[in-house]
Amino acid sequence: MVKLAKVDSVSITSNIEKQFEEVSSAFLHESKLVDQFRRHKRKLRISLTDRCNFKCSYCMPDHPTWLAKHDILSFEELYKFCEVMVKLGITQIRLTGGEPLMRKGVVNFINTLNELRPLGLQRISLTTNAYYLEKYAVELKQAGLDDLNISLDSINPDTFFNMTQKPLEPVLKGIHAAKDVNIPIKLNCVLVYGQNDKEILSLTDWAYQNGFELRFIEYMPLDQPEHWKREKVVIEDEIINVLSSQYSIYKLERSNDPATIYMLNQHFKLGIISTISKPFCQSCDRLRLTATGELFTCLFANSGTSVRPLLENDKEKDLINTILETVWHKKAGYVAYQAAPVRKITMHSIGG
Ligand code: SF4
């Protein structure tokens, strides 16, 4: 059970006003995005679209209804939001989806985001299923993308197809195209009992031989309501158990990375994101924006705060106040939401 110390003695309102004054004046690189548990936010994940050409069962409802174009934030609004967030202390922006490469203009948007580097932005990242990556790899590199997270749930074509409803081959081509232009890559695999739980070793062997950093992710209740079951989760300890039959394993000290990092055979880095069995919320430094402009402070939050009207009307001071107040009220994390009513947002809308 995660226990976090709440800051009781500080008045939220005066704190927010004070933070706003500080933001306006100086210290642009220091994070003003702090919650009631003193966790500073450095990472922002932006869902560019809810659309995806895959149909991963742990992510997508059976019958998704896609957002209309006019429902999603324009790139101008997104840039405005990013600019404010970087001024408030965000140093890393990750673009997600749905599948972000399905949104026209994504490369140009990445190009534009580079203008925020002098304000403190350090990394621009993208999470993709890699299906269209072969086409975009060179352009993404030229646009200044710093790194890629690629979903790869199996290296077996049949399992891959069963989990995504798409062939594996274009994905592998996309991965190698990104490698050829030297974009750093992390592979992400969500393990689900009965689907790919028998492929821990084969996927690790493949990543090991091809020199790709791999991360296993515990299956989270972010899919269609009623789909997720605790017994379908392959937990960190089980993964380590399987891997230890083939590899020597050394656990590294925990950092702010959501993954626990292990060294295999003393040189191969493998991460495990264990939200279910070992939540790491006490160090959470992430915020999320949906394609419709809702700011979520946690993957498991039941609702977000809409910032779209403030972006449309260019009300920067109100926008900053709203952001700071929303962040301040961030709950402890996964544990705090377990007793909450059924979620209203699935992974494909919040970007994982
Ligand atoms: S569950 Fe929420 S608070 Fe915990 S690490 Fe994930 S996003 Fe952060």
Short mmCIF file of C-alpha atoms and ligand atoms in Angstrom, two decimals:
data_model
loop_
_atom_site.label_atom_id
_atom_site.label_comp_id
_atom_site.label_asym_id
_atom_site.label_seq_id
_atom_site.Cartn_x
_atom_site.Cartn_y
_atom_site.Cartn_z
CA MET A 1 0.00 0.00 0.00
CA VAL A 2 1.40 3.38 -1.03
CA LYS A 3 1.38 6.01 1.70
CA LEU A 4 1.99 9.63 0.84
CA ALA A 5 2.31 12.56 3.22
CA LYS A 6 -0.24 15.24 2.50
CA VAL A 7 0.71 18.91 2.85
CA ASP A 8 -2.00 20.18 5.25
CA SER A 9 -0.68 23.46 6.44
CA VAL A 10 -0.54 25.29 3.14
CA SER A 11 -3.61 27.05 1.83
CA ILE A 12 -4.24 25.80 -1.69
CA THR A 13 -5.41 29.15 -3.00
CA SER A 14 -2.51 31.19 -1.68
CA ASN A 15 -0.13 28.50 -2.85
CA ILE A 16 -1.48 28.67 -6.39
CA GLU A 17 -1.37 32.49 -6.44
CA LYS A 18 2.19 32.42 -5.17
CA GLN A 19 3.17 29.86 -7.79
CA PHE A 20 1.59 31.94 -10.53
CA GLU A 21 3.58 35.02 -9.50
CA GLU A 22 6.75 32.99 -9.48
CA VAL A 23 6.02 31.59 -12.94
CA SER A 24 5.45 35.05 -14.34
CA SER A 25 8.69 36.37 -12.97
CA ALA A 26 11.55 33.90 -13.19
CA PHE A 27 12.83 30.35 -12.62
CA LEU A 28 11.25 29.02 -15.78
CA HIS A 29 13.13 25.72 -15.52
CA GLU A 30 11.93 24.88 -12.04
CA SER A 31 8.72 22.82 -11.95
CA LYS A 32 5.81 24.79 -10.48
CA LEU A 33 3.55 21.84 -11.16
CA VAL A 34 3.37 20.34 -7.73
CA ASP A 35 0.60 18.33 -6.09
CA GLN A 36 -0.63 18.13 -2.51
CA PHE A 37 1.83 15.27 -1.87
CA ARG A 38 4.81 17.38 -3.01
CA ARG A 39 5.28 15.43 -6.23
CA HIS A 40 6.65 17.71 -8.97
CA LYS A 41 5.52 17.11 -12.54
CA ARG A 42 8.11 16.96 -15.30
CA LYS A 43 6.47 14.77 -17.94
CA LEU A 44 3.47 15.54 -20.12
CA ARG A 45 1.79 12.96 -22.34
CA ILE A 46 -0.46 14.29 -25.07
CA SER A 47 -2.97 12.14 -26.91
CA LEU A 48 -3.12 13.55 -30.45
CA THR A 49 -6.00 11.35 -31.54
CA ASP A 50 -8.15 8.53 -30.18
CA ARG A 51 -8.01 6.76 -33.56
CA CYS A 52 -5.96 3.63 -34.00
CA ASN A 53 -5.61 1.05 -36.76
CA PHE A 54 -4.98 -1.70 -34.16
CA LYS A 55 -7.57 -3.29 -31.92
CA CYS A 56 -5.61 -4.35 -28.86
CA SER A 57 -8.10 -5.78 -26.40
CA TYR A 58 -6.30 -4.34 -23.35
CA CYS A 59 -6.63 -0.84 -24.78
CA MET A 60 -9.61 -0.45 -27.05
CA PRO A 61 -13.32 -1.01 -26.41
CA ASP A 62 -14.99 -3.56 -28.72
CA HIS A 63 -16.99 -0.88 -30.51
CA PRO A 64 -15.17 2.43 -30.28
CA THR A 65 -16.83 5.62 -31.48
CA TRP A 66 -14.17 7.96 -32.84
CA LEU A 67 -14.01 11.63 -32.04
CA ALA A 68 -14.96 14.02 -34.83
CA LYS A 69 -12.25 16.34 -36.14
CA HIS A 70 -13.89 19.37 -34.53
CA ASP A 71 -13.79 17.62 -31.14
CA ILE A 72 -10.01 17.51 -30.96
CA LEU A 73 -7.59 20.32 -30.16
CA SER A 74 -5.91 21.99 -33.10
CA PHE A 75 -2.11 21.92 -33.31
CA GLU A 76 -2.12 25.66 -32.51
CA GLU A 77 -4.05 24.98 -29.29
CA LEU A 78 -1.79 22.09 -28.45
CA TYR A 79 1.30 24.22 -28.97
CA LYS A 80 -0.13 26.96 -26.73
CA PHE A 81 -0.79 24.37 -24.02
CA CYS A 82 2.70 22.90 -24.35
CA GLU A 83 4.27 26.35 -24.16
CA VAL A 84 2.49 27.10 -20.89
CA MET A 85 3.33 23.68 -19.49
CA VAL A 86 7.02 24.02 -20.34
CA LYS A 87 7.07 27.43 -18.66
CA LEU A 88 5.54 25.74 -15.63
CA GLY A 89 8.28 23.13 -15.51
CA ILE A 90 7.51 20.30 -17.95
CA THR A 91 10.77 19.05 -19.47
CA GLN A 92 9.54 16.00 -21.41
CA ILE A 93 6.63 15.78 -23.82
CA ARG A 94 5.46 12.43 -25.16
CA LEU A 95 2.98 12.28 -28.04
CA THR A 96 0.58 9.36 -27.90
CA GLY A 97 -2.80 8.34 -29.28
CA GLY A 98 -4.65 6.20 -30.25
CA GLU A 99 -1.96 5.95 -32.86
CA PRO A 100 -0.30 9.38 -33.18
CA LEU A 101 1.04 8.71 -36.68
CA MET A 102 -2.58 8.54 -37.87
CA ARG A 103 -2.96 12.26 -37.25
CA LYS A 104 -1.93 14.34 -40.23
CA GLY A 105 0.60 17.03 -39.32
CA VAL A 106 2.30 15.19 -36.47
CA VAL A 107 5.80 15.58 -37.95
CA ASN A 108 5.32 19.30 -38.40
CA PHE A 109 4.04 19.57 -34.82
CA ILE A 110 7.19 17.89 -33.53
CA ASN A 111 9.21 20.36 -35.56
CA THR A 112 7.37 23.25 -33.94
CA LEU A 113 7.82 21.84 -30.43
CA ASN A 114 11.57 22.32 -30.83
CA GLU A 115 10.92 26.04 -30.33
CA LEU A 116 10.20 25.24 -26.68
CA ARG A 117 13.67 23.88 -26.00
CA PRO A 118 15.08 27.30 -25.00
CA LEU A 119 12.25 27.50 -22.42
CA GLY A 120 13.29 24.22 -20.80
CA LEU A 121 11.91 21.39 -22.96
CA GLN A 122 14.49 18.62 -23.03
CA ARG A 123 12.84 15.64 -24.73
CA ILE A 124 10.22 15.12 -27.40
CA SER A 125 9.09 11.49 -27.56
CA LEU A 126 6.47 9.47 -29.38
CA THR A 127 4.65 6.24 -28.55
CA THR A 128 3.53 4.28 -31.60
CA ASN A 129 2.44 0.86 -32.77
CA ALA A 130 5.06 1.28 -35.56
CA TYR A 131 2.71 0.17 -38.33
CA TYR A 132 3.39 3.39 -40.30
CA LEU A 133 6.86 3.98 -38.93
CA GLU A 134 8.77 2.80 -41.98
CA LYS A 135 7.22 5.71 -43.90
CA TYR A 136 7.85 8.30 -41.18
CA ALA A 137 11.18 7.32 -39.56
CA VAL A 138 13.44 9.66 -41.56
CA GLU A 139 11.02 12.61 -41.22
CA LEU A 140 10.67 12.06 -37.48
CA LYS A 141 14.42 12.03 -37.06
CA GLN A 142 14.79 15.21 -39.10
CA ALA A 143 12.00 16.86 -37.09
CA GLY A 144 14.02 16.41 -33.90
CA LEU A 145 12.24 13.49 -32.25
CA ASP A 146 14.38 12.27 -29.33
CA ASP A 147 13.04 8.76 -28.83
CA LEU A 148 10.32 6.23 -29.54
CA ASN A 149 8.33 3.78 -27.44
CA ILE A 150 6.96 1.03 -29.64
CA SER A 151 4.26 -1.43 -28.65
CA LEU A 152 5.29 -4.98 -29.47
CA ASP A 153 3.23 -7.59 -27.64
CA SER A 154 4.64 -10.62 -29.43
CA ILE A 155 7.26 -11.64 -31.93
CA ASN A 156 5.07 -14.54 -33.04
CA PRO A 157 2.98 -13.44 -36.08
CA ASP A 158 -0.10 -15.45 -35.00
CA THR A 159 -0.14 -14.18 -31.44
CA PHE A 160 0.54 -10.67 -32.70
CA PHE A 161 -2.40 -10.85 -35.09
CA ASN A 162 -4.71 -12.28 -32.42
CA MET A 163 -3.88 -9.43 -30.08
CA THR A 164 -3.94 -6.53 -32.55
CA GLN A 165 -5.87 -7.70 -35.63
CA LYS A 166 -2.89 -6.56 -37.72
CA PRO A 167 0.12 -8.33 -39.29
CA LEU A 168 3.49 -8.18 -37.57
CA GLU A 169 5.64 -7.59 -40.68
CA PRO A 170 5.03 -3.82 -41.18
CA VAL A 171 5.72 -3.29 -37.49
CA LEU A 172 9.10 -5.02 -37.69
CA LYS A 173 9.96 -2.98 -40.79
CA GLY A 174 9.02 0.18 -38.90
CA ILE A 175 11.18 -0.76 -35.92
CA HIS A 176 14.20 -1.40 -38.13
CA ALA A 177 13.62 1.80 -40.12
CA ALA A 178 13.74 3.81 -36.88
CA LYS A 179 16.84 1.93 -35.77
CA ASP A 180 18.52 2.67 -39.12
CA VAL A 181 18.16 6.43 -38.54
CA ASN A 182 19.38 6.11 -34.94
CA ILE A 183 16.21 7.01 -33.07
CA PRO A 184 16.51 5.43 -29.59
CA ILE A 185 13.78 2.80 -29.15
CA LYS A 186 12.12 1.12 -26.21
CA LEU A 187 9.79 -1.78 -26.89
CA ASN A 188 6.68 -2.09 -24.71
CA CYS A 189 4.87 -5.39 -24.19
CA VAL A 190 1.65 -5.73 -22.22
CA LEU A 191 1.42 -9.30 -20.93
CA VAL A 192 -2.04 -10.86 -20.69
CA TYR A 193 -2.64 -14.40 -19.41
CA GLY A 194 -4.04 -16.62 -22.15
CA GLN A 195 -2.74 -14.36 -24.90
CA ASN A 196 1.02 -13.78 -24.78
CA ASP A 197 2.06 -14.91 -21.30
CA LYS A 198 4.02 -17.85 -22.78
CA GLU A 199 6.17 -15.52 -24.87
CA ILE A 200 8.20 -13.74 -22.22
CA LEU A 201 11.36 -15.58 -23.18
CA SER A 202 10.94 -15.48 -26.97
CA LEU A 203 10.32 -11.74 -26.98
CA THR A 204 13.18 -11.08 -24.58
CA ASP A 205 15.53 -13.22 -26.67
CA TRP A 206 14.55 -11.31 -29.82
CA ALA A 207 15.02 -7.91 -28.19
CA TYR A 208 18.31 -9.06 -26.65
CA GLN A 209 19.68 -10.30 -29.96
CA ASN A 210 18.60 -7.18 -31.83
CA GLY A 211 19.77 -4.75 -29.15
CA PHE A 212 16.39 -3.21 -28.26
CA GLU A 213 15.56 -2.16 -24.71
CA LEU A 214 12.41 -4.00 -23.67
CA ARG A 215 9.78 -3.24 -21.05
CA PHE A 216 7.03 -5.53 -19.86
CA ILE A 217 3.90 -3.77 -18.61
CA GLU A 218 1.40 -5.29 -16.22
CA TYR A 219 -2.07 -5.40 -17.75
CA MET A 220 -4.08 -2.51 -16.27
CA PRO A 221 -7.84 -1.99 -15.96
CA LEU A 222 -7.93 0.66 -18.68
CA ASP A 223 -9.81 -1.28 -21.34
CA GLN A 224 -13.49 -1.88 -21.86
CA PRO A 225 -15.32 -2.12 -18.51
CA GLU A 226 -15.62 -5.74 -17.31
CA HIS A 227 -12.77 -7.00 -19.57
CA TRP A 228 -9.96 -6.69 -17.05
CA LYS A 229 -9.56 -9.42 -14.47
CA ARG A 230 -6.89 -9.60 -11.81
CA GLU A 231 -6.08 -13.20 -12.80
CA LYS A 232 -5.17 -12.06 -16.33
CA VAL A 233 -2.31 -9.93 -15.00
CA VAL A 234 1.21 -11.36 -15.29
CA ILE A 235 3.00 -9.67 -12.42
CA GLU A 236 6.62 -8.54 -12.12
CA ASP A 237 7.73 -11.39 -9.85
CA GLU A 238 6.39 -14.00 -12.30
CA ILE A 239 8.19 -12.34 -15.22
CA ILE A 240 11.48 -12.32 -13.32
CA ASN A 241 10.94 -15.92 -12.37
CA VAL A 242 10.57 -16.96 -16.03
CA LEU A 243 13.57 -14.89 -17.16
CA SER A 244 15.83 -16.20 -14.44
CA SER A 245 15.76 -19.64 -16.09
CA GLN A 246 17.84 -18.20 -18.98
CA TYR A 247 19.49 -15.01 -17.81
CA SER A 248 21.49 -13.74 -14.88
CA ILE A 249 19.43 -10.87 -13.45
CA TYR A 250 20.48 -7.85 -11.44
CA LYS A 251 17.98 -5.26 -10.20
CA LEU A 252 19.02 -1.60 -10.45
CA GLU A 253 18.12 1.03 -7.90
CA ARG A 254 14.77 2.66 -8.59
CA SER A 255 14.74 6.11 -10.24
CA ASN A 256 11.83 8.28 -11.44
CA ASP A 257 11.35 5.92 -14.36
CA PRO A 258 7.95 4.17 -14.12
CA ALA A 259 9.76 0.87 -14.81
CA THR A 260 11.87 -1.13 -12.42
CA ILE A 261 15.07 -1.72 -14.36
CA TYR A 262 16.90 -5.04 -14.41
CA MET A 263 20.24 -5.88 -16.04
CA LEU A 264 20.23 -9.22 -17.85
CA ASN A 265 23.58 -10.93 -18.31
CA GLN A 266 25.13 -7.71 -16.97
CA HIS A 267 24.48 -5.62 -20.07
CA PHE A 268 20.91 -5.93 -21.40
CA LYS A 269 18.44 -3.46 -19.90
CA LEU A 270 14.94 -4.76 -19.21
CA GLY A 271 12.19 -2.77 -17.50
CA ILE A 272 8.97 -3.88 -15.82
CA ILE A 273 6.13 -1.45 -15.20
CA SER A 274 4.28 -3.00 -12.31
CA THR A 275 1.35 -0.67 -11.68
CA ILE A 276 -0.80 -3.49 -10.33
CA SER A 277 1.56 -5.51 -8.14
CA LYS A 278 3.92 -2.72 -7.02
CA PRO A 279 2.44 0.75 -7.67
CA PHE A 280 5.06 3.48 -7.90
CA CYS A 281 2.73 6.46 -7.45
CA GLN A 282 4.85 8.08 -4.75
CA SER A 283 7.26 9.29 -7.43
CA CYS A 284 4.72 10.01 -10.19
CA ASP A 285 5.80 13.04 -12.21
CA ARG A 286 3.37 12.63 -15.13
CA LEU A 287 0.35 14.52 -16.46
CA ARG A 288 -1.84 13.66 -19.43
CA LEU A 289 -3.88 15.66 -21.91
CA THR A 290 -6.56 13.98 -24.01
CA ALA A 291 -7.14 14.89 -27.65
CA THR A 292 -10.24 16.82 -26.56
CA GLY A 293 -8.25 18.96 -24.14
CA GLU A 294 -8.96 17.33 -20.80
CA LEU A 295 -6.10 17.41 -18.32
CA PHE A 296 -5.83 14.14 -16.36
CA THR A 297 -3.58 13.96 -13.33
CA CYS A 298 -3.63 10.16 -13.18
CA LEU A 299 -4.18 7.28 -15.62
CA PHE A 300 -6.93 6.04 -13.34
CA ALA A 301 -8.69 9.35 -12.68
CA ASN A 302 -12.43 9.23 -13.36
CA SER A 303 -12.47 12.60 -15.05
CA GLY A 304 -10.22 15.37 -16.29
CA THR A 305 -10.31 19.16 -16.30
CA SER A 306 -11.23 20.72 -19.62
CA VAL A 307 -8.74 23.38 -20.65
CA ARG A 308 -10.09 23.81 -24.17
CA PRO A 309 -12.25 26.91 -23.52
CA LEU A 310 -9.23 28.64 -21.98
CA LEU A 311 -7.07 27.76 -24.98
CA GLU A 312 -9.73 28.89 -27.45
CA ASN A 313 -10.09 32.25 -25.72
CA ASP A 314 -6.37 32.68 -25.15
CA LYS A 315 -6.80 33.29 -21.42
CA GLU A 316 -3.30 32.46 -20.29
CA LYS A 317 -3.59 33.58 -16.68
CA ASP A 318 -6.83 31.60 -16.18
CA LEU A 319 -5.26 28.64 -17.96
CA ILE A 320 -2.25 28.64 -15.64
CA ASN A 321 -4.46 28.95 -12.55
CA THR A 322 -6.65 26.07 -13.74
CA ILE A 323 -3.64 23.88 -14.46
CA LEU A 324 -1.97 24.58 -11.12
CA GLU A 325 -5.17 23.96 -9.19
CA THR A 326 -5.89 20.72 -11.07
CA VAL A 327 -2.38 19.44 -10.48
CA TRP A 328 -2.49 20.41 -6.81
CA HIS A 329 -5.56 18.18 -6.29
CA LYS A 330 -3.95 15.10 -7.85
CA LYS A 331 -4.84 12.11 -5.69
CA ALA A 332 -2.33 9.66 -4.26
CA GLY A 333 -2.61 7.38 -7.32
CA TYR A 334 -3.74 3.91 -8.33
CA VAL A 335 -4.61 2.87 -4.80
CA ALA A 336 -6.81 5.95 -4.32
CA TYR A 337 -8.92 5.04 -7.37
CA GLN A 338 -9.41 1.33 -6.78
CA ALA A 339 -12.69 1.84 -4.97
CA ALA A 340 -13.88 4.39 -7.52
CA PRO A 341 -16.88 3.77 -9.79
CA VAL A 342 -16.40 2.39 -13.33
CA ARG A 343 -13.95 4.41 -15.38
CA LYS A 344 -15.24 6.63 -18.15
CA ILE A 345 -12.06 6.70 -20.23
CA THR A 346 -10.15 3.87 -21.86
CA MET A 347 -6.46 3.60 -22.70
CA HIS A 348 -6.96 4.54 -26.36
CA SER A 349 -8.34 7.94 -25.30
CA ILE A 350 -5.75 8.79 -22.67
CA GLY A 351 -2.69 7.37 -24.41
CA GLY A 352 -1.46 4.96 -21.76
S1 SF4 B 1 -1.42 5.27 -11.20
FE1 SF4 B 1 -1.60 7.49 -11.42
S2 SF4 B 1 -0.35 8.38 -9.79
FE2 SF4 B 1 0.22 6.22 -9.99
S3 SF4 B 1 1.98 6.26 -11.38
FE3 SF4 B 1 0.16 5.90 -12.67
S4 SF4 B 1 -0.49 7.96 -13.32
FE4 SF4 B 1 0.96 8.23 -11.62
#
